[in-house]
Structure formats: structure tokens, C-alpha cells
Short mmCIF file of C-alpha atoms in Angstrom, two decimals:
data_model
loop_
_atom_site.label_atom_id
_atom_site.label_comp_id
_atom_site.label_asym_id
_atom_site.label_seq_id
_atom_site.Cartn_x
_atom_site.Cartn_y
_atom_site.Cartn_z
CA UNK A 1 -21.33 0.75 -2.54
CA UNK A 2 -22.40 4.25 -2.70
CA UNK A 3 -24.97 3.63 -5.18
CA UNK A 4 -27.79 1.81 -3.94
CA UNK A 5 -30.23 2.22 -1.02
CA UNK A 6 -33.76 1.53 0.10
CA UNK A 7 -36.98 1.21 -1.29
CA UNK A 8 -37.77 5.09 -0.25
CA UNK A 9 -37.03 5.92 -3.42
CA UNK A 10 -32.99 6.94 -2.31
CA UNK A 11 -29.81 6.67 -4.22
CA UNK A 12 -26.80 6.00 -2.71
CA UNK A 13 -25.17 8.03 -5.37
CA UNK A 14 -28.10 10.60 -6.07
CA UNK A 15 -25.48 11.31 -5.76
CA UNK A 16 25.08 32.84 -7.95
CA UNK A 17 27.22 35.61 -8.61
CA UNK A 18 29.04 36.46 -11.02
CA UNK A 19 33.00 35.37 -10.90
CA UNK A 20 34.81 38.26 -13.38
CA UNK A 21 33.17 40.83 -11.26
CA UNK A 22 32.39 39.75 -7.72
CA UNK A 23 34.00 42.15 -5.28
CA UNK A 24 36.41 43.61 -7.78
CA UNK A 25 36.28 47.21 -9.14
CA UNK A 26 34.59 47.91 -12.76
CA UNK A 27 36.66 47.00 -16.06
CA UNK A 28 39.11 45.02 -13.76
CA UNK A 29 39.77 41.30 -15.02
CA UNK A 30 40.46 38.73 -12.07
CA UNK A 31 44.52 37.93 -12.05
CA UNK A 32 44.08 34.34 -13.14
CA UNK A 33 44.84 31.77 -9.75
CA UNK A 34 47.76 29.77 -9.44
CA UNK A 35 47.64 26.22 -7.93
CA UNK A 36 49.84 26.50 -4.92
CA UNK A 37 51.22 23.69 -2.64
CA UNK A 38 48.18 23.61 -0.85
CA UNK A 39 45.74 23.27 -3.67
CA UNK A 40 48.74 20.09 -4.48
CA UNK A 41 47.76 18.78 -1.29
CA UNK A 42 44.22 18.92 -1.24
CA UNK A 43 43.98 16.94 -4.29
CA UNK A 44 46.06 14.40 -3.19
CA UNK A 45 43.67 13.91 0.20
CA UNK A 46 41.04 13.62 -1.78
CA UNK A 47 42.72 11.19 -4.13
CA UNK A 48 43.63 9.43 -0.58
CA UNK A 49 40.28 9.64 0.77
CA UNK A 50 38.49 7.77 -2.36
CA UNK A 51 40.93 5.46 -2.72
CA UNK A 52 40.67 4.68 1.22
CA UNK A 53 37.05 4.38 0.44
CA UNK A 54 37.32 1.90 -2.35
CA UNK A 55 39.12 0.08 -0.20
CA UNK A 56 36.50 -0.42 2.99
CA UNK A 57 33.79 -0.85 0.25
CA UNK A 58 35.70 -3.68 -0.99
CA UNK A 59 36.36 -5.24 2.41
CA UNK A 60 32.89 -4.95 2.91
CA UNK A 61 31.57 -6.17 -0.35
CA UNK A 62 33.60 -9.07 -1.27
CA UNK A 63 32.31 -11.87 0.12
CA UNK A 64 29.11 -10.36 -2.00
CA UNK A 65 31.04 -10.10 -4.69
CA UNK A 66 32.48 -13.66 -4.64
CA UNK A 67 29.37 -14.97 -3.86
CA UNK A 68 27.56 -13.81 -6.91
CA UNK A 69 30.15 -14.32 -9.04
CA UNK A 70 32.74 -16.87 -7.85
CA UNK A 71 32.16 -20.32 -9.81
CA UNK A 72 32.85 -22.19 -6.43
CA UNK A 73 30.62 -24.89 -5.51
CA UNK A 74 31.28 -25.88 -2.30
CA UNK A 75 28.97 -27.74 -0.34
CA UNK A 76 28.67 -28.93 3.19
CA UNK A 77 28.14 -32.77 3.14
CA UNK A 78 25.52 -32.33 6.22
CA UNK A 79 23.32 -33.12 7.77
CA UNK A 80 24.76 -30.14 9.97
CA UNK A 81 24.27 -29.16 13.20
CA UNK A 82 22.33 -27.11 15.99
CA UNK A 83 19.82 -25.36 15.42
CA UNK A 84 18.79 -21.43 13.18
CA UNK A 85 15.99 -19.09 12.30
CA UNK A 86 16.11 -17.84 8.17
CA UNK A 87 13.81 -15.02 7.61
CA UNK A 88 11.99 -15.99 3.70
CA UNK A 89 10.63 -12.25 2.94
CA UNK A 90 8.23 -11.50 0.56
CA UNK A 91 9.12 -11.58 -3.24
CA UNK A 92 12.83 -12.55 -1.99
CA UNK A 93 14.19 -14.65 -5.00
CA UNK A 94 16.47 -17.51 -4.96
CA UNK A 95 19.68 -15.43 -5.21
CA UNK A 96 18.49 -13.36 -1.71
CA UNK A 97 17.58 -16.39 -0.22
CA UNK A 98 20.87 -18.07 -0.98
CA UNK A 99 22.61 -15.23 0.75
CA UNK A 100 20.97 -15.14 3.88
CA UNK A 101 21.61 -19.32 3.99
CA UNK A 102 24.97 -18.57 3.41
CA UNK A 103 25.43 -15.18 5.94
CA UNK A 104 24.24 -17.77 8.60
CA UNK A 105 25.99 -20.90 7.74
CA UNK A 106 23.29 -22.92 6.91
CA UNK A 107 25.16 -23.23 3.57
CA UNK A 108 28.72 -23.43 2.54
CA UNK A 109 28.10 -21.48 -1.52
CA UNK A 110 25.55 -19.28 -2.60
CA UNK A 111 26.57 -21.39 -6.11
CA UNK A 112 25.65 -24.38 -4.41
CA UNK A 113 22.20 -24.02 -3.15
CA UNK A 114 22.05 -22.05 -6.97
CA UNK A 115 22.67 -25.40 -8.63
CA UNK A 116 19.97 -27.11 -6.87
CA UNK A 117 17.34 -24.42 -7.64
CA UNK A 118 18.30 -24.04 -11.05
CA UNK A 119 17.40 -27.78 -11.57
CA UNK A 120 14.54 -27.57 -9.56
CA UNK A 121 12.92 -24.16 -10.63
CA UNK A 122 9.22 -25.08 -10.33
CA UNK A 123 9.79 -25.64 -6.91
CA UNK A 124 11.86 -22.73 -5.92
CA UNK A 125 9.30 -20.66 -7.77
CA UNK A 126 6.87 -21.69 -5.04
CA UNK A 127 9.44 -21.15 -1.86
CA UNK A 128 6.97 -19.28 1.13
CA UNK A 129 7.43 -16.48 2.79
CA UNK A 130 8.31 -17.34 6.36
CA UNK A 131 10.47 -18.19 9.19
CA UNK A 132 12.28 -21.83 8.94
CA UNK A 133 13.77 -23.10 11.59
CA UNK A 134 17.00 -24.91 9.69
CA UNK A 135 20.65 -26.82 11.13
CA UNK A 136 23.74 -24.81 10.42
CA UNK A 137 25.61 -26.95 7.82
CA UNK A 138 23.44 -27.89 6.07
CA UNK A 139 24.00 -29.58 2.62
CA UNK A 140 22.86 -27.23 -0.45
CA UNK A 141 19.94 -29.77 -1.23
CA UNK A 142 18.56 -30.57 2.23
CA UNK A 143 18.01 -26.89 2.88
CA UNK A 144 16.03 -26.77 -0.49
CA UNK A 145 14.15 -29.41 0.33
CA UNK A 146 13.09 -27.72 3.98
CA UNK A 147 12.20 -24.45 2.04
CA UNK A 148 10.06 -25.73 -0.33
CA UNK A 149 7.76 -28.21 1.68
CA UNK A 150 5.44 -25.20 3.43
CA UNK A 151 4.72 -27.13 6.06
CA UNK A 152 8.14 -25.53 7.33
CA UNK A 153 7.16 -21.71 7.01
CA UNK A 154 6.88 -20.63 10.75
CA UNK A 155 5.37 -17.24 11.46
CA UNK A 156 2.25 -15.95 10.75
CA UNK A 157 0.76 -15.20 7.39
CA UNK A 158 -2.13 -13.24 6.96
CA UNK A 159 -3.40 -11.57 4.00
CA UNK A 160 -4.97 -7.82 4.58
CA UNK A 161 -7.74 -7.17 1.52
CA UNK A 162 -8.59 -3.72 0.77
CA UNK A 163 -11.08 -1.48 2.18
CA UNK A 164 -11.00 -3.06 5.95
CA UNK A 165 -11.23 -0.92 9.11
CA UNK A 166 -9.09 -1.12 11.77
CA UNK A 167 -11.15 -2.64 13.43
CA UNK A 168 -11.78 -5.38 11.18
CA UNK A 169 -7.67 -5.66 10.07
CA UNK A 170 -7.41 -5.85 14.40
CA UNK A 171 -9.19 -8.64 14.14
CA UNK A 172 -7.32 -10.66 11.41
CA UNK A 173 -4.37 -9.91 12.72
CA UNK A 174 -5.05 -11.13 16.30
CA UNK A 175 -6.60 -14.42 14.51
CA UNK A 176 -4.07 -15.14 13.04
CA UNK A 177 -0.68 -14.43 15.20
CA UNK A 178 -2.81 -15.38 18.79
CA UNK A 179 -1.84 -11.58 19.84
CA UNK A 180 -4.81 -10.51 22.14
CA UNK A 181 -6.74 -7.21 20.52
CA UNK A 182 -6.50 -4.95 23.35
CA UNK A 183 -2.71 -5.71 22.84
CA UNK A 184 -2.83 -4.15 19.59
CA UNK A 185 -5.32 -1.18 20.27
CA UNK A 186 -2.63 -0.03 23.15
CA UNK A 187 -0.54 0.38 20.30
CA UNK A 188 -2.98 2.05 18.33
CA UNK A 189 -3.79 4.49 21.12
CA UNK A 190 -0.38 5.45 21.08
CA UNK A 191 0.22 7.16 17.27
CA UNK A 192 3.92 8.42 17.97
CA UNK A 193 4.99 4.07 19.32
CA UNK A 194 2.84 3.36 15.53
CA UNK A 195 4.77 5.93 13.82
CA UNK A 196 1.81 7.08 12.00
CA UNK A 197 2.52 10.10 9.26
CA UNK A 198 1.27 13.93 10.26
CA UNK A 199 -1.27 13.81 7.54
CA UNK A 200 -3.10 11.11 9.78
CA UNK A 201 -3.86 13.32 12.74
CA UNK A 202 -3.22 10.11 14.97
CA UNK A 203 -5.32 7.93 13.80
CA UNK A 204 -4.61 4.82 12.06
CA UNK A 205 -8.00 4.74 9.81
CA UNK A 206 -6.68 4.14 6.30
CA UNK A 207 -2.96 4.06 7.63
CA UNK A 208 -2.90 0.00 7.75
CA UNK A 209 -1.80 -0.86 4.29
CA UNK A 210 -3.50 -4.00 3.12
CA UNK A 211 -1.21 -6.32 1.65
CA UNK A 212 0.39 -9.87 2.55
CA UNK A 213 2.07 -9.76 5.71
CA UNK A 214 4.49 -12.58 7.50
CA UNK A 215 5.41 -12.13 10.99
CA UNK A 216 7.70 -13.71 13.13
CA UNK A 217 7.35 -15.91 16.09
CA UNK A 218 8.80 -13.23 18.45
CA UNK A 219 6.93 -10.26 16.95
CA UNK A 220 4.82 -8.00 18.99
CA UNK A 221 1.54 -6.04 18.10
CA UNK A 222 3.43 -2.71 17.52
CA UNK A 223 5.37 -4.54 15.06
CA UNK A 224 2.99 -5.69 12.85
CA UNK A 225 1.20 -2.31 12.98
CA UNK A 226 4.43 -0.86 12.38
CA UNK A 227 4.89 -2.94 9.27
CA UNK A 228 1.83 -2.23 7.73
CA UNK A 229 2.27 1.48 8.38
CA UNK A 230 5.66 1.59 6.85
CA UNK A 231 4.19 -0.74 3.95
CA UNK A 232 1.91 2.58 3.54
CA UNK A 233 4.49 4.80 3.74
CA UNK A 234 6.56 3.20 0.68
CA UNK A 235 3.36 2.49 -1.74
CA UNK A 236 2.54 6.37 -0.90
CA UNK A 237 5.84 7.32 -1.92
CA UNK A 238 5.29 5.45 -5.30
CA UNK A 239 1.71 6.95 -6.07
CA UNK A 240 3.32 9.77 -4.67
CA UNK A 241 0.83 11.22 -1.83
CA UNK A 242 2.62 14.28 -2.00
CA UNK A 243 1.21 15.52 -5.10
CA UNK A 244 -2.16 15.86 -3.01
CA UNK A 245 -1.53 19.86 -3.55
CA UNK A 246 -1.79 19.32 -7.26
CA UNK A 247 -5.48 18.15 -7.03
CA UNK A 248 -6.57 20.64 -4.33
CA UNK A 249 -5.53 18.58 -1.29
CA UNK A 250 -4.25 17.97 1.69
CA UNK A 251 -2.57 14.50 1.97
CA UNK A 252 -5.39 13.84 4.69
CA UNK A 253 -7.90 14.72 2.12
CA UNK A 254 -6.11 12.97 -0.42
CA UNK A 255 -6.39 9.77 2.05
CA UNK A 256 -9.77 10.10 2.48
CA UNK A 257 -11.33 10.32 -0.55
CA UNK A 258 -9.08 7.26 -1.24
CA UNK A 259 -10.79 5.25 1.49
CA UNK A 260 -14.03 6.05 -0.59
CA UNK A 261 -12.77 5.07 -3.77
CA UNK A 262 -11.69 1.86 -2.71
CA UNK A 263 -15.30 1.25 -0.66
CA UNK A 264 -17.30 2.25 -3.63
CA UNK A 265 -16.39 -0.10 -6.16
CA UNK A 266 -14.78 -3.23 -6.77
CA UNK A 267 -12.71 -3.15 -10.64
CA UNK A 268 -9.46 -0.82 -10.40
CA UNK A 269 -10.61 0.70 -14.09
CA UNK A 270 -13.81 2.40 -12.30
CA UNK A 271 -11.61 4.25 -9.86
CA UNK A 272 -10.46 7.38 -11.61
CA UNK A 273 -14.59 7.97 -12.55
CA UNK A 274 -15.59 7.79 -9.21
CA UNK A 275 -12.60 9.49 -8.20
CA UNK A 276 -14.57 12.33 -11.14
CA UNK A 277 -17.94 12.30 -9.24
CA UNK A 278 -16.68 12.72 -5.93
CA UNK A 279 -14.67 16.08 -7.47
CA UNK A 280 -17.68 16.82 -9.47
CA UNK A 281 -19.66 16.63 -6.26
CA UNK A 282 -18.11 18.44 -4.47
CA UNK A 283 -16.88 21.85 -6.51
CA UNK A 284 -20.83 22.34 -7.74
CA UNK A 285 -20.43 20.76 -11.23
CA UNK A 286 -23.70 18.08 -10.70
CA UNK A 287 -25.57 21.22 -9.03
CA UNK A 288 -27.30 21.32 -12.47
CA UNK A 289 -27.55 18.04 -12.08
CA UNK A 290 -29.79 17.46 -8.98
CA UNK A 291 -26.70 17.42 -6.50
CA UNK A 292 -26.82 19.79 -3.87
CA UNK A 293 -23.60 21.76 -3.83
CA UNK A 294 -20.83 19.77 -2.00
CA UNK A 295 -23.28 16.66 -0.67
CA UNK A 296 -21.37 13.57 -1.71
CA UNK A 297 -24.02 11.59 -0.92
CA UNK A 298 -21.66 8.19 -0.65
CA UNK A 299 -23.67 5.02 0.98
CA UNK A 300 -20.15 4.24 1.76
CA UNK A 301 -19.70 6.80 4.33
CA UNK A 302 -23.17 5.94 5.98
CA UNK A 303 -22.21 2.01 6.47
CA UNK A 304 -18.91 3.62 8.09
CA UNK A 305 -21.21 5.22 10.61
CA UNK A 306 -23.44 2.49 11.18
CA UNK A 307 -21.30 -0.02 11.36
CA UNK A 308 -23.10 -2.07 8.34
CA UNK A 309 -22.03 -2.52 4.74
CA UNK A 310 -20.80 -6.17 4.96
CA UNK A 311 -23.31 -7.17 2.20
CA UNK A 312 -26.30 -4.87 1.84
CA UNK A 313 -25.83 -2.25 -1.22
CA UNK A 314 -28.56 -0.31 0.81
CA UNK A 315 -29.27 2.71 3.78
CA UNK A 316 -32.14 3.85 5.73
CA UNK A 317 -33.49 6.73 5.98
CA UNK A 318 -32.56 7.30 9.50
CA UNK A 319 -29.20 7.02 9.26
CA UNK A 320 -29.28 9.63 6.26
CA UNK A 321 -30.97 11.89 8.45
CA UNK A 322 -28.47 11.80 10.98
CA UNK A 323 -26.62 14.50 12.05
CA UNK A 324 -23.03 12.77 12.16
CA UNK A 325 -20.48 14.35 9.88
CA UNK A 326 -20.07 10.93 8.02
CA UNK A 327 -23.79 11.53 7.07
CA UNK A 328 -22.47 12.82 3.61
CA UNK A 329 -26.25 12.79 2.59
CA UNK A 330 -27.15 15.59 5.12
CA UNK A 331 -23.32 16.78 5.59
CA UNK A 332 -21.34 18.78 3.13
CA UNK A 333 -18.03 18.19 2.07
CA UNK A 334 -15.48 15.39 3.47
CA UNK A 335 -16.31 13.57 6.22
CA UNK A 336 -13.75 13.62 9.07
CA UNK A 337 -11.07 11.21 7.84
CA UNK A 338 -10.48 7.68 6.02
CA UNK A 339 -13.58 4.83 6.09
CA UNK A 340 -10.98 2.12 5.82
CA UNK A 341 -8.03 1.10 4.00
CA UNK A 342 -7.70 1.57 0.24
CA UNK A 343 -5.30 0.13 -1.82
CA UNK A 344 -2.52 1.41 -3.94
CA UNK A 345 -5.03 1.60 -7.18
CA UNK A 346 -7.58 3.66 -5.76
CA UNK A 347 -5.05 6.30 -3.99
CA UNK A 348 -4.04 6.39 -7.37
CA UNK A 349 -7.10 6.72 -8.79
CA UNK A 350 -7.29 10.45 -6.68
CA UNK A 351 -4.90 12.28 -8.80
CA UNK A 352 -6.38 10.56 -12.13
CA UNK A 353 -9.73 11.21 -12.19
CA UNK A 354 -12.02 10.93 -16.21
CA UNK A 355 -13.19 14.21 -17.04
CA UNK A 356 -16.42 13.35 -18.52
CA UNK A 357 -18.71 15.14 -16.60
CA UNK A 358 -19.76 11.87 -14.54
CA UNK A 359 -22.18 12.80 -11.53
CA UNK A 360 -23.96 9.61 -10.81
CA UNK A 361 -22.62 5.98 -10.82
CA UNK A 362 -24.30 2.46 -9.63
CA UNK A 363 -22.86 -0.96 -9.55
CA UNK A 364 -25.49 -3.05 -11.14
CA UNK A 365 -24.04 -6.46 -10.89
CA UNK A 366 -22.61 -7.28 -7.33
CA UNK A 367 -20.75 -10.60 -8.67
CA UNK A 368 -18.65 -8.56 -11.64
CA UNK A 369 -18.76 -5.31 -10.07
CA UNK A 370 -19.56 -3.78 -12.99
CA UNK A 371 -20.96 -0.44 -12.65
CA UNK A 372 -22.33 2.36 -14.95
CA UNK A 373 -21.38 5.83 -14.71
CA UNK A 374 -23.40 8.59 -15.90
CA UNK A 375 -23.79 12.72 -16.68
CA UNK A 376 -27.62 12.96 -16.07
CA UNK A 377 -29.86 12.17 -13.22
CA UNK A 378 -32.79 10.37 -15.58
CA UNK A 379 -29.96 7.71 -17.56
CA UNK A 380 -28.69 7.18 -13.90
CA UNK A 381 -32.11 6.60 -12.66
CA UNK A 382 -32.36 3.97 -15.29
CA UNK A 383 -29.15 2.03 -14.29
CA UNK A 384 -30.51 1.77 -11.19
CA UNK A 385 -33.41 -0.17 -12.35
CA UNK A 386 -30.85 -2.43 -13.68
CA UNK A 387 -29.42 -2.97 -10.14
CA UNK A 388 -33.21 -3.37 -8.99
CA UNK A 389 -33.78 -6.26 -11.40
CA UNK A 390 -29.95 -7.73 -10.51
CA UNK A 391 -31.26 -8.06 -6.97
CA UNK A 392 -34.45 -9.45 -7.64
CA UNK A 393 -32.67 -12.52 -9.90
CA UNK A 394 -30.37 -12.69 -7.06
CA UNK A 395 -32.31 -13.26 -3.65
CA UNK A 396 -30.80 -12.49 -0.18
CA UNK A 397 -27.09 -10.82 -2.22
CA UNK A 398 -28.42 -6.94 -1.71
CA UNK A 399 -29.71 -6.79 1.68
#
């Protein structure tokens, strides 16, 4: 939080042509074509070549097609036989699950296992992603029954909050798949194996898309940094990154002062106003404020640098003397890249910023996260005592 800081008296926020006349001599009209035999046959290739098209598509699609519309019901009577692996993906429904049953003969009718769901939808509502390890042949209702008991979700399912490092998602991820670390910072070492975008400049700070994530038994460390760094990939395309330009940035930029964002504060509906300072900040706009031109003055980036920030809302004064470009008390401008992940909301939050002239902001209760935002230094200086008295009433939760 980059609002707080030590009892020196700092502020972590103090801060085409034409076709009549084309190649034809003036006041001449173009002789109207005729259709010859070849312009015949053309159309009739293409007519062939569309129908011949229709045709694959419908080999291809009609066991789809009967499946989501065929009233047949039939059902293996079980308890089948030897032995399969069914991926359960994230937000996959009971009509996608019923397909992949049925693609690998677990199940004889998409309608059956349907019919069993549809009677049971409080249960199939709570269906896991993971891996099940299920008997080909199954009947309709014994395969619901293994998909709903989680007991039977193999893989490994770890959750990814916002605003980690990569060294800290390393460490989840290695908890909870058994992967040694060093196994995934090889990968990381490596940015074209990750597949990381340009605008990272090969690192994979703020590249690691926190989300929920399900592996499989048989995946590897570049895989699940490989997921997450696609997962980034699609949510960017959604926000869309590439409108960076539009706010005067470079999509490296743009993912950096993200990564702030998201370390600042803690309620999505303060993003776009910090998102406002840090703009503010940096074009000159607080200089009449008491902020030196372009210092962001973010506590955020100085817990980045020293490592610290897992529960005190305050710096030293040494570290804000220091000479490190994440110092963004003593350093103008942007520090080098990304402080962590951020989340979809607060790379959002970068191309909506308020526009009320905000140059200070403080989070004055750490449980909420509520925090004030304000134009002058003295109403700002006055939230802060807010804060003070917050952690006072609230021993040991500051630092």
C-alpha cells in the first residue's frame, strides 16, 4: 500500500480505381462483358467446392450434431471396463463434459449422462475441475456419481491471487504439484520455451496471470508457466492491452503501472483513481501540489525492492534513499518493469482512470480496504491521521 510509511513523518503516497475509366481513353464507355464458357465453369467449381465443403463439415460434425440433438438415450449397463483419464476444465458445463465422456467411451449418449444431471442439478452444479481416472463403459449414472464426489479430481489445483511475484506464484505452484522450484526457474530463464509476449522484455514479472489453475498428473513446469502465460495473453486481449498507445503507453508500461494498481489497493472500484494519481504524478499535474515532477512516490515499489510488504503499510527511510530505480521516492518516472501480477480489473483500471484531479490517496482501514483519495496535500494529510488511529485500535496489523 503506497500510502503509509514510518513515523519520520513520510507518506507512502506524498505522493481503388475507377472501373468506366481505368486504362481506357477519355469519353470511351467500357463494351459491357459477356459471361463466356469459362466464367460458366468457374461458377460451377465454386458451386462444387462449397458443396464438397458442406459435405466434410458434415462428416465431421455429425456425431456433434446427433449428440446434441438426437433424443437417443442409450446407456451402457456397466460397470465397464479398463481403465481412462477425462480432463474436467474449468467452467466446462454439463453438455462439454458429456462430450468428452462420450468421445472416450466412458459413455454410450451424451442424452444419457444429460438425464442424470438434469435430475441431479445441484450436484452437477458442483462437478470439479480435474483429472478422473474413470472405466470405459461406464453406465450414464456411475460416471456422475465419480464426477461429483471430489475426492476423485486428480491433478493439481491451485489458486493464484493477485499481486504475487514470481517468486512467490514459484512457490505455490511447486507446493502444490511436488515440481521442484529450480525446475520451474529453468523454465523461467528461458523466455522464448515460456512463450512470454515482446512487451515483457523476457521476463515473466507480471506475465503469470493469477487465476485458478488445474494441472495434470503428467504436466511439467513449462506447462503450467505456459498456461498461466497464455491465461494472460487471452484476459489481455479482452481488456485489450493494445490500446496502451491510447493512454501514452507502451504495453510494457501499460503492464507496469498495472502491477501497481493491483499492489496499491485492495477494492476493484479504487483502481481507475489510483490509476489518476499515478498519471497525475507523473505528467506534473500534483507539482502544485507538493509532488515533485514525475516522483510516484509508491510504497509499493519500495516493498518490491526490499523484499517486504507482506503486512506492514510502512517504509524506512533508508530504503527511500536508495539509489535503485524501484526507489520511486528518489527515482523519477516508472520503475523498470511489473512488481507482481495484477489482475484483469486493475489492467483495466490503466486505460480508465477518474479525472478528478486526485494526487494523494491512503487506505485507512486495512480489513475493508477502504481508502480516501484526495486533490490537496493538507485533506490528505488528514486521512492519514485516520490510518494512524486505524493502527493504533488495531495492534501488530500495520507493521
Amino acid at each position: 500500500m503506497s500510502e503509509h510509511d514510518d513515523e519520520d513523518g513520510h507518506d507512502g503516497l506524498d505522493l481503388g480505381l475507377d472501373d468506366e475509366d481505368h486504362g481506357h481513353a477519355p469519353g470511351r464507355r467500357r463494351a459491357r462483358k459477356r459471361r463466356g464458357p469459362w466464367g460458366c465453369l468457374v461458377v460451377l467449381l465454386i458451386v462444387g467446392l462449397l458443396v464438397a465443403g458442406v459435405a466434410f463439415a458434415g462428416v465431421k460434425g455429425i456425431d456433434w450434431v446427433r449428440d446434441q440433438f438426437s433424443s437417443d438415450t442409450e446407456d451402457y449397463p456397466g460397470p465397464g471396463e479398463g481403465e481412462v483419464v477425462i480432463e474436467v476444465g474449468q467452467g466446462h458445463g454439463t453438455n462439454q463434459i458429456a462430450r468428452t465422456l462420450k468421445e472416450a467411451d466412458v459413455i454410450a449418449s451424451v442424452t444419457a449422462f444429460r438425464t442424470v444431471a438434469n435430475t441431479r442439478p445441484d450436484e452437477a452444479s458442483r462437478i470439479q475441475p480435474g483429472f478422473y481416472t474413470m472405466r470405459k463403459q461406464m453406465k450414464a449414472a456411475d460416471a456422475f456419481d465419480l464426477l461429483v464426489d471430489p475426492a476423485n479430481a486428480g491433478g493439481s489445483r491451485v489458486v493464484i491471487p493477485e499481486g504475487l511475484r514470481v517468486n512467490q506464484t514459484v512457490t505455490r505452484l511447486a507446493d502444490a504439484t511436488g515440481i521442484d522450484e529450480a525446475e520451474f526457474e529453468a523454465v523461467l530463464a528461458d523466455p522464448v520455451e515460456l512463450d512470454l509476449p515482446a512487451s515483457a522484455e523476457g521476463n515473466a514479472e507480471g506475465y503469470l496471470f493469477p487465476s485458478a489453475y488445474t494441472f495434470g498428473p503428467e504436466d511439467q513446469a513449462v506447462d503450467l508457466l505456459r498456461a498461466m502465460v497464455d491465461r494472460w495473453k487471452q484476459v489481455s486481449a479482452q481488456v485489450p492491452v493494445a490500446d496502451a498507445a491510447q493512454v501514452g503507453l507502451d504495453e510494457h508500461d501499460f503492464m507496469t503501472i498495472a502491477s501497481i494498481i493491483e499492489k496499491e489497493v485492495k477494492r476493484d472500484e479504487d483502481r481507475p483513481a489510483v490509476a489518476e494519481v499515478i498519471f497525475n504524478r507523473l505528467d506534473g499535474t500534483c507539482v502544485s501540489k507538493g509532488v515533485p515532477q514525475g516522483l510516484l512516490q509508491m510504497d509499493s515499489t519500495i516493498h518490491f525492492l526490499t523484499g517486504g510488504g507482506t503486512g506492514s503499510v510502512y517504509t524506512s527511510r533508508e530504503a527511500r534513499q536508495s539509489d535503485s530505480p524501484y526507489n520511486t521516492y528518489g527515482v523519477r518516472g516508472l520503475p523498470p518493469g511489473p512488481i507482481a501480477s495484477p489482475g484483469k480489473s486493475a489492467m483495466e483500471a490503466v486505460l480508465e482512470p477518474t479525472n478528478e484531479g486526485y494526487c494523494y490517496f491512503v487506505t485507512v482501514d486495512l480489513d475493508t480496504g477502504e481508502t480516501l483519495f484526495e486533490v490537496n496535500e493538507e485533506d490528505h494529510n488528514v486521512n492519514r491521521r485516520t490510518l494512524n488511529t486505524w493502527c493504533s485500535e488495531n495492534p501488530g496489523r500495520c507493521g
